[in-house]
Short mmCIF file of C-alpha atoms (C1' of nucleotides) in Angstrom, two decimals:
data_model
loop_
_atom_site.label_atom_id
_atom_site.label_comp_id
_atom_site.label_asym_id
_atom_site.label_seq_id
_atom_site.Cartn_x
_atom_site.Cartn_y
_atom_site.Cartn_z
CA UNK A 1 0.00 0.00 0.00
CA UNK A 2 1.17 3.48 -0.80
CA UNK A 3 2.21 5.81 2.00
CA UNK A 4 -0.76 7.87 3.13
CA UNK A 5 -0.90 11.60 2.49
CA UNK A 6 -3.19 13.72 4.61
CA UNK A 7 -4.46 17.22 4.10
CA UNK A 8 -5.99 19.29 6.85
CA UNK A 9 -8.36 21.91 5.53
CA UNK A 10 -9.41 24.47 8.09
CA UNK A 11 -11.56 27.61 7.86
CA UNK A 12 -9.98 30.87 8.96
CA UNK A 13 -11.74 32.51 11.92
CA UNK A 14 -14.78 30.51 10.94
CA UNK A 15 -17.64 32.03 12.97
CA UNK A 16 -16.42 35.55 12.37
CA UNK A 17 -16.05 34.81 8.65
CA UNK A 18 -19.61 33.47 8.46
CA UNK A 19 -20.94 36.70 9.94
CA UNK A 20 -18.91 38.73 7.49
CA UNK A 21 -20.05 36.83 4.41
CA UNK A 22 -23.51 38.30 4.88
CA UNK A 23 -22.33 41.71 6.03
CA UNK A 24 -20.05 43.05 3.32
CA UNK A 25 -20.44 46.42 5.00
CA UNK A 26 -18.32 45.00 7.84
CA UNK A 27 -15.47 43.92 5.56
CA UNK A 28 -13.15 46.37 7.31
CA UNK A 29 -14.69 46.20 10.76
CA UNK A 30 -13.06 43.77 13.19
CA UNK A 31 -15.50 41.14 14.49
CA UNK A 32 -15.73 38.85 17.50
CA UNK A 33 -18.27 36.11 18.14
CA UNK A 34 -19.41 35.30 21.68
CA UNK A 35 -20.27 32.02 23.33
CA UNK A 36 -23.81 31.15 24.41
CA UNK A 37 -25.36 33.73 26.72
CA UNK A 38 -22.92 36.24 25.28
CA UNK A 39 -20.49 34.86 27.86
CA UNK A 40 -17.02 35.06 26.37
CA UNK A 41 -15.14 35.56 23.12
CA UNK A 42 -14.88 32.35 21.08
CA UNK A 43 -13.93 33.64 17.63
CA UNK A 44 -12.11 36.68 16.29
CA UNK A 45 -11.55 37.99 12.81
CA UNK A 46 -7.86 38.47 11.96
CA UNK A 47 -8.09 42.22 12.48
CA UNK A 48 -9.63 41.74 15.94
CA UNK A 49 -7.00 39.31 17.20
CA UNK A 50 -4.45 41.90 18.35
CA UNK A 51 -6.98 43.52 20.69
CA UNK A 52 -8.84 40.72 22.42
CA UNK A 53 -7.85 37.28 23.65
CA UNK A 54 -9.70 34.03 23.06
CA UNK A 55 -11.99 33.06 25.91
CA UNK A 56 -12.12 36.45 27.61
CA UNK A 57 -15.42 37.26 29.33
CA UNK A 58 -17.44 39.71 27.27
CA UNK A 59 -18.35 41.96 30.17
CA UNK A 60 -14.65 42.45 30.86
CA UNK A 61 -13.65 43.35 27.32
CA UNK A 62 -16.71 45.31 26.31
CA UNK A 63 -14.95 48.65 26.78
CA UNK A 64 -11.92 47.50 24.79
CA UNK A 65 -14.15 46.37 21.96
CA UNK A 66 -15.93 49.68 21.87
CA UNK A 67 -12.65 51.58 21.93
CA UNK A 68 -11.33 49.74 18.87
CA UNK A 69 -14.59 49.72 16.99
CA UNK A 70 -14.87 45.93 17.20
CA UNK A 71 -18.31 44.53 16.49
CA UNK A 72 -19.58 41.64 18.67
CA UNK A 73 -22.06 38.95 17.62
CA UNK A 74 -23.94 36.34 19.63
CA UNK A 75 -23.29 32.85 18.32
CA UNK A 76 -25.62 31.84 15.52
CA UNK A 77 -25.20 28.10 15.23
CA UNK A 78 -27.94 27.73 12.65
CA UNK A 79 -25.86 29.90 10.35
CA UNK A 80 -22.47 28.35 11.13
CA UNK A 81 -23.77 24.79 10.82
CA UNK A 82 -25.29 25.49 7.45
CA UNK A 83 -22.20 27.30 6.15
CA UNK A 84 -20.07 24.41 7.37
CA UNK A 85 -22.09 21.96 5.31
CA UNK A 86 -21.61 24.10 2.23
CA UNK A 87 -17.85 24.29 2.73
CA UNK A 88 -17.61 20.52 3.28
CA UNK A 89 -19.69 19.79 0.19
CA UNK A 90 -17.32 21.82 -1.97
CA UNK A 91 -14.26 20.06 -0.57
CA UNK A 92 -15.85 16.65 -0.96
CA UNK A 93 -16.13 17.30 -4.67
CA UNK A 94 -12.36 17.79 -4.96
CA UNK A 95 -10.83 14.98 -2.88
CA UNK A 96 -11.26 11.19 -2.87
CA UNK A 97 -11.92 10.76 0.87
CA UNK A 98 -12.93 13.25 3.52
CA UNK A 99 -13.27 13.08 7.28
CA UNK A 100 -15.24 16.00 8.64
CA UNK A 101 -13.42 16.55 11.90
CA UNK A 102 -15.25 19.54 13.33
CA UNK A 103 -17.54 22.35 12.27
CA UNK A 104 -14.65 24.17 10.60
CA UNK A 105 -12.07 21.56 9.64
CA UNK A 106 -11.69 18.33 7.72
CA UNK A 107 -8.99 15.78 6.94
CA UNK A 108 -8.62 14.45 3.41
CA UNK A 109 -6.59 11.48 2.22
CA UNK A 110 -4.74 12.33 -0.98
CA UNK A 111 -2.40 9.42 -1.71
CA UNK A 112 -2.47 8.53 -5.39
CA UNK A 113 -3.81 11.91 -6.47
CA UNK A 114 -2.16 12.95 -9.73
CA UNK A 115 -0.29 16.22 -10.09
CA UNK A 116 0.99 18.67 -7.53
CA UNK A 117 -0.76 18.52 -4.19
CA UNK A 118 0.12 22.11 -3.52
CA UNK A 119 -1.80 23.02 -6.67
CA UNK A 120 -4.71 20.93 -5.44
CA UNK A 121 -4.58 22.80 -2.14
CA UNK A 122 -4.80 26.10 -4.00
CA UNK A 123 -7.71 24.85 -6.01
CA UNK A 124 -9.58 23.83 -2.84
CA UNK A 125 -8.95 27.29 -1.44
CA UNK A 126 -10.15 29.02 -4.57
CA UNK A 127 -13.31 26.95 -4.96
CA UNK A 128 -14.37 27.16 -1.32
CA UNK A 129 -13.82 30.89 -1.45
CA UNK A 130 -15.81 31.27 -4.64
CA UNK A 131 -18.74 29.09 -3.55
CA UNK A 132 -19.07 30.18 0.07
CA UNK A 133 -17.03 33.32 0.72
CA UNK A 134 -15.04 31.44 3.38
CA UNK A 135 -11.24 31.36 3.35
CA UNK A 136 -9.52 28.08 4.21
CA UNK A 137 -5.93 27.05 4.90
CA UNK A 138 -4.49 23.73 3.71
CA UNK A 139 -1.73 21.69 5.35
CA UNK A 140 -0.37 18.58 3.64
CA UNK A 141 1.83 15.86 5.19
CA UNK A 142 2.29 12.14 5.73
CA UNK A 143 0.48 12.06 9.08
CA UNK A 144 -2.48 13.84 10.58
CA UNK A 145 -0.38 15.45 13.30
CA UNK A 146 2.07 16.84 10.73
CA UNK A 147 -0.79 17.98 8.49
CA UNK A 148 -2.14 19.92 11.46
CA UNK A 149 1.26 21.50 11.92
CA UNK A 150 1.51 22.29 8.20
CA UNK A 151 -1.88 23.96 8.43
CA UNK A 152 -0.67 25.94 11.42
CA UNK A 153 2.28 27.15 9.33
CA UNK A 154 0.02 28.01 6.40
CA UNK A 155 -1.95 30.28 8.70
CA UNK A 156 0.97 31.81 10.52
CA UNK A 157 2.86 32.65 7.33
CA UNK A 158 -0.18 33.15 5.16
CA UNK A 159 1.39 35.82 2.97
CA UNK A 160 4.51 33.80 2.17
CA UNK A 161 2.72 30.48 1.71
CA UNK A 162 -0.51 31.60 0.11
CA UNK A 163 -2.33 29.55 2.72
CA UNK A 164 -1.06 26.17 1.51
CA UNK A 165 1.87 24.23 2.97
CA UNK A 166 3.12 20.82 1.78
CA UNK A 167 5.33 19.41 4.50
CA UNK A 168 6.31 16.13 2.90
CA UNK A 169 9.84 17.26 2.21
CA UNK A 170 11.87 16.12 5.28
CA UNK A 171 14.12 19.17 5.27
CA UNK A 172 11.17 21.50 5.31
CA UNK A 173 9.46 19.40 7.96
CA UNK A 174 12.44 19.47 10.32
CA UNK A 175 12.86 23.19 9.90
CA UNK A 176 9.25 23.74 10.90
CA UNK A 177 9.45 21.32 13.83
CA UNK A 178 12.37 23.30 15.17
CA UNK A 179 10.52 26.59 14.81
CA UNK A 180 7.34 25.53 16.55
CA UNK A 181 6.75 25.39 20.32
CA UNK A 182 5.72 22.00 21.70
CA UNK A 183 2.40 23.42 22.86
CA UNK A 184 1.38 23.96 19.24
CA UNK A 185 1.42 20.23 18.55
CA UNK A 186 -1.97 18.58 18.21
CA UNK A 187 -2.66 16.62 21.36
CA UNK A 188 -0.35 18.66 23.59
CA UNK A 189 -2.45 20.96 25.75
CA UNK A 190 -1.61 23.28 28.61
CA UNK A 191 -0.86 20.68 31.25
CA UNK A 192 1.28 18.50 29.02
CA UNK A 193 3.20 21.50 27.72
CA UNK A 194 4.22 22.33 31.26
CA UNK A 195 5.23 18.78 32.10
CA UNK A 196 7.16 18.39 28.86
CA UNK A 197 8.99 21.64 29.47
CA UNK A 198 10.10 20.30 32.83
CA UNK A 199 11.72 17.45 30.90
CA UNK A 200 13.51 19.97 28.70
CA UNK A 201 11.20 19.41 25.74
CA UNK A 202 10.41 22.83 24.37
CA UNK A 203 9.89 22.54 20.62
CA UNK A 204 8.03 20.11 18.39
CA UNK A 205 11.46 18.97 17.27
CA UNK A 206 12.50 18.11 20.85
CA UNK A 207 9.35 16.04 21.19
CA UNK A 208 9.98 14.19 17.93
CA UNK A 209 13.48 13.27 19.17
CA UNK A 210 12.36 12.14 22.62
CA UNK A 211 12.43 8.53 23.78
CA UNK A 212 9.02 7.01 23.01
CA UNK A 213 9.22 4.33 25.67
CA UNK A 214 9.99 6.77 28.47
CA UNK A 215 7.26 9.15 27.34
CA UNK A 216 4.74 6.36 27.16
CA UNK A 217 5.61 5.31 30.70
CA UNK A 218 5.35 8.80 32.03
CA UNK A 219 2.27 9.84 30.04
CA UNK A 220 0.20 7.49 27.91
CA UNK A 221 -0.05 5.66 24.64
CA UNK A 222 -1.61 8.79 23.13
CA UNK A 223 1.64 10.66 23.69
CA UNK A 224 3.62 7.87 22.04
CA UNK A 225 1.41 8.13 18.96
CA UNK A 226 1.94 11.87 18.81
CA UNK A 227 5.72 11.40 18.85
CA UNK A 228 5.61 8.77 16.13
CA UNK A 229 3.34 10.92 14.01
CA UNK A 230 5.78 13.82 14.30
CA UNK A 231 8.47 11.48 12.94
CA UNK A 232 6.29 10.77 9.92
CA UNK A 233 4.90 7.39 10.99
CA UNK A 234 1.16 7.49 10.51
CA UNK A 235 -0.71 6.18 13.58
CA UNK A 236 -4.06 7.93 13.21
CA UNK A 237 -6.10 6.77 10.23
CA UNK A 238 -8.72 8.73 8.33
CA UNK A 239 -12.15 8.08 9.87
CA UNK A 240 -14.55 8.58 7.04
CA UNK A 241 -17.64 7.13 8.65
CA UNK A 242 -18.96 8.99 11.62
CA UNK A 243 -19.35 6.46 14.40
CA UNK A 244 -22.46 6.92 16.51
CA UNK A 245 -21.82 8.93 19.66
CA UNK A 246 -21.14 6.95 22.81
CA UNK A 247 -22.72 9.58 24.99
CA UNK A 248 -24.93 12.55 24.31
CA UNK A 249 -25.05 15.63 26.41
CA UNK A 250 -27.10 18.80 26.55
CA UNK A 251 -25.88 21.34 29.03
CA UNK A 252 -26.41 25.04 29.13
CA UNK A 253 -25.99 28.04 31.38
CA UNK A 254 -29.17 29.94 32.07
CA UNK A 255 -29.65 33.45 30.76
CA UNK A 256 -30.21 34.45 34.39
CA UNK A 257 -29.92 32.64 37.72
CA UNK A 258 -32.73 30.25 38.64
CA UNK A 259 -33.70 29.64 42.28
CA UNK A 260 -37.02 27.80 42.15
CA UNK A 261 -37.74 24.20 41.36
CA UNK A 262 -40.50 24.81 38.76
CA UNK A 263 -38.15 26.79 36.51
CA UNK A 264 -35.45 24.15 36.92
CA UNK A 265 -38.01 21.53 35.88
CA UNK A 266 -38.65 23.52 32.71
CA UNK A 267 -34.96 23.67 31.95
CA UNK A 268 -34.34 19.99 32.64
CA UNK A 269 -37.33 19.03 30.48
CA UNK A 270 -36.09 21.28 27.66
CA UNK A 271 -32.55 19.91 27.74
CA UNK A 272 -33.80 16.34 27.94
CA UNK A 273 -35.97 16.93 24.88
CA UNK A 274 -32.96 18.22 22.94
CA UNK A 275 -30.73 15.35 24.05
CA UNK A 276 -33.42 12.79 23.16
CA UNK A 277 -33.72 14.35 19.71
CA UNK A 278 -30.00 13.85 19.12
CA UNK A 279 -30.30 10.33 20.45
CA UNK A 280 -33.04 9.40 17.97
CA UNK A 281 -31.27 11.19 15.13
CA UNK A 282 -28.43 8.68 15.38
CA UNK A 283 -30.82 5.75 15.86
CA UNK A 284 -29.75 4.95 19.41
CA UNK A 285 -31.41 4.18 22.70
CA UNK A 286 -30.06 4.96 26.13
CA UNK A 287 -30.09 2.89 29.27
CA UNK A 288 -29.10 5.51 31.81
CA UNK A 289 -29.04 9.24 32.17
CA UNK A 290 -27.40 11.69 34.49
CA UNK A 291 -29.00 14.96 35.45
CA UNK A 292 -27.00 17.62 37.23
CA UNK A 293 -27.36 21.22 38.34
CA UNK A 294 -24.96 23.73 39.75
CA UNK A 295 -24.59 27.31 40.89
CA UNK A 296 -22.12 29.80 39.41
CA UNK A 297 -18.45 28.96 39.90
CA UNK A 298 -16.71 32.30 39.56
CA UNK A 299 -18.33 34.77 41.90
CA UNK A 300 -16.81 34.24 45.37
CA UNK A 301 -19.88 35.90 46.97
CA UNK A 302 -22.25 33.22 45.71
CA UNK A 303 -23.03 30.12 47.78
CA UNK A 304 -21.83 27.14 45.78
CA UNK A 305 -23.58 23.86 45.24
CA UNK A 306 -23.43 21.26 42.53
CA UNK A 307 -24.89 17.80 42.38
CA UNK A 308 -25.72 15.14 39.84
CA UNK A 309 -27.55 11.86 39.95
CA UNK A 310 -27.50 8.79 37.75
CA UNK A 311 -30.89 7.41 36.74
CA UNK A 312 -31.37 3.88 35.47
CA UNK A 313 -34.17 3.40 32.93
CA UNK A 314 -36.36 0.27 33.08
CA UNK A 315 -35.39 -0.53 29.48
CA UNK A 316 -33.30 1.13 26.74
CA UNK A 317 -35.36 3.93 25.25
CA UNK A 318 -35.40 7.13 23.20
CA UNK A 319 -38.92 8.06 24.25
CA UNK A 320 -38.86 11.68 25.34
CA UNK A 321 -41.70 11.07 27.78
CA UNK A 322 -39.86 8.32 29.64
CA UNK A 323 -36.54 10.16 29.63
CA UNK A 324 -38.16 13.35 30.89
CA UNK A 325 -39.96 11.50 33.67
CA UNK A 326 -36.72 10.02 34.97
CA UNK A 327 -34.75 13.22 34.53
CA UNK A 328 -37.33 15.18 36.53
CA UNK A 329 -37.41 12.54 39.24
CA UNK A 330 -33.61 12.85 39.41
CA UNK A 331 -33.87 16.62 39.68
CA UNK A 332 -36.18 16.34 42.72
CA UNK A 333 -33.49 14.29 44.44
CA UNK A 334 -30.66 16.77 43.94
CA UNK A 335 -32.45 20.11 44.22
CA UNK A 336 -31.64 22.12 47.34
CA UNK A 337 -33.48 25.27 48.21
CA UNK A 338 -31.72 28.58 48.66
CA UNK A 339 -29.18 28.46 45.84
CA UNK A 340 -28.99 30.54 42.68
CA UNK A 341 -28.48 27.95 39.95
CA UNK A 342 -26.64 28.86 36.78
CA UNK A 343 -26.61 25.63 34.81
CA UNK A 344 -28.31 22.29 34.25
CA UNK A 345 -26.99 19.29 32.34
CA UNK A 346 -28.41 16.10 30.89
CA UNK A 347 -26.08 13.27 29.91
CA UNK A 348 -27.45 10.26 28.07
CA UNK A 349 -25.20 7.31 28.83
CA UNK A 350 -24.85 3.66 28.01
CA UNK A 351 -26.15 4.10 24.47
CA UNK A 352 -26.97 1.14 22.29
CA UNK A 353 -28.28 0.65 18.79
CA UNK A 354 -31.91 -0.19 18.30
CA UNK A 355 -32.23 -3.95 17.92
CA UNK A 356 -28.62 -4.58 18.90
CA UNK A 357 -29.04 -5.18 22.59
CA UNK A 358 -30.21 -8.16 24.58
CA UNK A 359 -33.62 -7.82 26.18
CA UNK A 360 -33.93 -8.60 29.83
CA UNK A 361 -36.37 -11.48 30.01
CA UNK A 362 -37.82 -10.38 33.33
CA UNK A 363 -37.71 -6.62 32.93
CA UNK A 364 -40.61 -4.46 31.90
CA UNK A 365 -41.06 -4.56 28.13
CA UNK A 366 -40.83 -1.31 26.18
CA UNK A 367 -44.22 -0.24 24.83
CA UNK A 368 -44.29 -0.87 21.10
CA UNK A 369 -46.26 2.23 20.22
CA UNK A 370 -43.60 4.54 21.68
CA UNK A 371 -41.19 4.07 18.82
CA UNK A 372 -43.80 4.88 16.20
CA UNK A 373 -44.99 7.87 18.17
CA UNK A 374 -41.44 9.22 18.34
CA UNK A 375 -40.88 8.83 14.61
CA UNK A 376 -44.08 10.75 13.85
CA UNK A 377 -42.99 13.31 16.43
CA UNK A 378 -39.61 13.76 14.74
CA UNK A 379 -41.19 13.91 11.29
CA UNK A 380 -43.50 16.73 12.37
CA UNK A 381 -40.66 18.68 13.94
CA UNK A 382 -38.47 18.15 10.89
CA UNK A 383 -41.22 19.46 8.65
CA UNK A 384 -42.42 22.40 10.74
CA UNK A 385 -39.34 23.27 12.74
CA UNK A 386 -37.77 22.14 16.00
CA UNK A 387 -40.08 22.46 18.97
CA UNK A 388 -43.33 22.53 17.00
CA UNK A 389 -44.37 19.47 18.99
CA UNK A 390 -43.13 19.45 22.57
CA UNK A 391 -44.06 18.27 26.03
CA UNK A 392 -46.13 20.70 28.08
CA UNK A 393 -43.21 20.86 30.53
CA UNK A 394 -41.16 22.71 27.93
CA UNK A 395 -41.97 26.43 27.81
CA UNK A 396 -41.88 28.48 24.61
CA UNK A 397 -40.08 31.53 25.97
CA UNK A 398 -38.65 30.68 29.37
CA UNK A 399 -37.46 33.45 31.67
CA UNK A 400 -34.19 31.53 32.15
CA UNK A 401 -33.58 31.30 28.38
CA UNK A 402 -30.30 32.12 26.70
CA UNK A 403 -29.15 35.68 26.28
CA UNK A 404 -28.34 36.44 22.67
CA UNK A 405 -28.58 40.14 22.31
CA UNK A 406 -26.43 40.51 19.21
CA UNK A 407 -27.75 37.68 17.13
CA UNK A 408 -27.52 37.94 13.35
CA UNK A 409 -30.20 36.61 11.05
CA UNK A 410 -30.43 32.95 10.08
CA UNK A 411 -29.75 34.00 6.51
CA UNK A 412 -29.58 30.53 5.04
CA UNK A 413 -32.01 28.46 7.10
CA UNK A 414 -35.09 30.61 7.72
CA UNK A 415 -37.34 31.71 4.92
CA UNK A 416 -38.40 34.79 6.89
CA UNK A 417 -34.77 35.82 7.47
CA UNK A 418 -33.33 35.59 3.98
CA UNK A 419 -30.51 37.86 2.96
CA UNK A 420 -31.81 41.05 1.41
CA UNK A 421 -29.87 42.52 -1.46
CA UNK A 422 -30.78 45.83 -2.97
CA UNK A 423 -29.81 46.67 -6.51
CA UNK A 424 -28.69 50.24 -7.01
"C1'" DT B 1 -25.29 41.54 36.54
"C1'" DC B 2 -22.00 39.07 33.71
"C1'" DT B 3 -17.15 33.75 32.71
"C1'" DG B 4 -19.58 28.15 26.60
"C1'" DG B 5 -20.91 23.48 25.01
"C1'" DG B 6 -20.15 18.95 23.45
"C1'" DG B 7 -17.36 15.42 22.76
"C1'" DT B 8 -13.13 11.65 22.92
"C1'" DC B 9 -9.64 8.62 24.90
"C1'" DC B 10 -6.76 6.77 28.57
"C1'" DT B 11 -5.54 5.27 33.20
"C1'" DA B 12 -5.92 4.05 37.97
"C1'" DG B 13 -8.21 1.87 41.36
"C1'" DG B 14 -11.90 -0.67 43.51
"C1'" DA B 15 -15.24 -4.46 43.43
"C1'" DC B 16 -15.89 -8.80 42.32
"C1'" DC B 17 -15.13 -13.50 40.50
"C1'" DC B 18 -12.97 -18.07 40.36
"C1'" DT C 1 1.10 -18.35 62.48
"C1'" DC C 2 -0.54 -17.85 58.19
"C1'" DT C 3 -4.09 -14.96 54.17
"C1'" DG C 4 -2.84 -16.01 46.17
"C1'" DG C 5 -3.00 -14.89 41.61
"C1'" DG C 6 -5.10 -13.53 37.71
"C1'" DG C 7 -8.66 -11.72 35.40
"C1'" DT C 8 -12.86 -8.59 34.13
"C1'" DC C 9 -15.82 -4.83 34.63
"C1'" DC C 10 -17.04 -0.39 36.12
"C1'" DT C 11 -16.36 4.32 37.54
"C1'" DA C 12 -14.14 8.58 38.31
"C1'" DG C 13 -11.05 11.70 36.96
"C1'" DG C 14 -7.80 13.87 34.03
"C1'" DA C 15 -6.12 15.13 29.80
"C1'" DC C 16 -7.16 16.57 25.20
"C1'" DC C 17 -9.86 18.61 21.01
"C1'" DC C 18 -12.70 22.31 18.58
#
DNA sequence: TCTGGGGTCCTAGGACCC
DNA sequence: TCTGGGGTCCTAGGACCC
């Protein structure tokens, strides 16, 4: 078999770019996008990066943003999700195999492609730009970890590289490894960076030279793979098929603190409904769920409390009514009066595929009608929009709902919010 | 006033079994 | 007086990613 060749294609400042595509008037205005509840900065356009850090709380940087004329947006996941699909569709048309790795990046496998891969990279860039208005960077190498690093270089030296870097040449690879800090390597986060530095490993090059056996002992097999990948030995294959999730979670901060049980019930029911939707969308059932609530974590003045409880279902199910019943019963067990809650979470655990689990001979049998009811339920919501059909527990406009004060339109997914263009 | 959400993988350690 | 060895399964926690 031929040596694999991977490309990592990654959108530049993706959320900020999506906002800009539909606001050409903001082409020269720096943009940041905020997390849910307008909590903190999670994306910045290139011209905003010098002024605001990733992850900074909005309320702390608001003055800075105003001073530099930076425009803030609430996150608009309907828009970003749809734009992501468009980008991926374009790329899929140009490469033999694609693994969509996240909302804004994808790995491709290019071994056996004729012609210059750098030219192919430029073509991907040009076509994605033309079809979607989104700019991507392309990194090419013999392993995923090196392709990530190549992509990093393509971004960092965008002007010199034109946004495409082919790192297959060993000389070029080693030069880059020596120039890049170990913390930039895929799989090396904050904690590991610190521990590696204590061992004298400062650059990606140092890591590639390190003794794999010792590192595996000290850290884990994941670290060993990273080292091997840096040396050009491919350990992480392309995963084209998306495996079904092994757990599904819906967790959200409230738009404002919640003290009373009835409002918490609403939130737990709403989150359970969303989680159950995801569960059915991948054709799974769950056997257990965990519901948890907690107060704010940052304000030292606030009394802190957090608790979760695991609930066992009588049989594997994706029936929103059953899941909600158990989630609410769990909530009653963990709720304590007198706290200002900021967040609730639902985790669906122990997932299995429909028809691929062994029934318990003595356990309660799942009602047969439930499955059909849920598929009609999903069909109605798919046709008329999420939430058209919902349990009475789930309010339409809850007082604890998410804050999104700077939300852009859903230009591409809502007929009543289409982009308006005026001809002069 | 105010600090995101949703995942994965790996390991250690305890419970339990024969 | 003395108290095995080897295995599995589960859970919690820690690290990472975007």
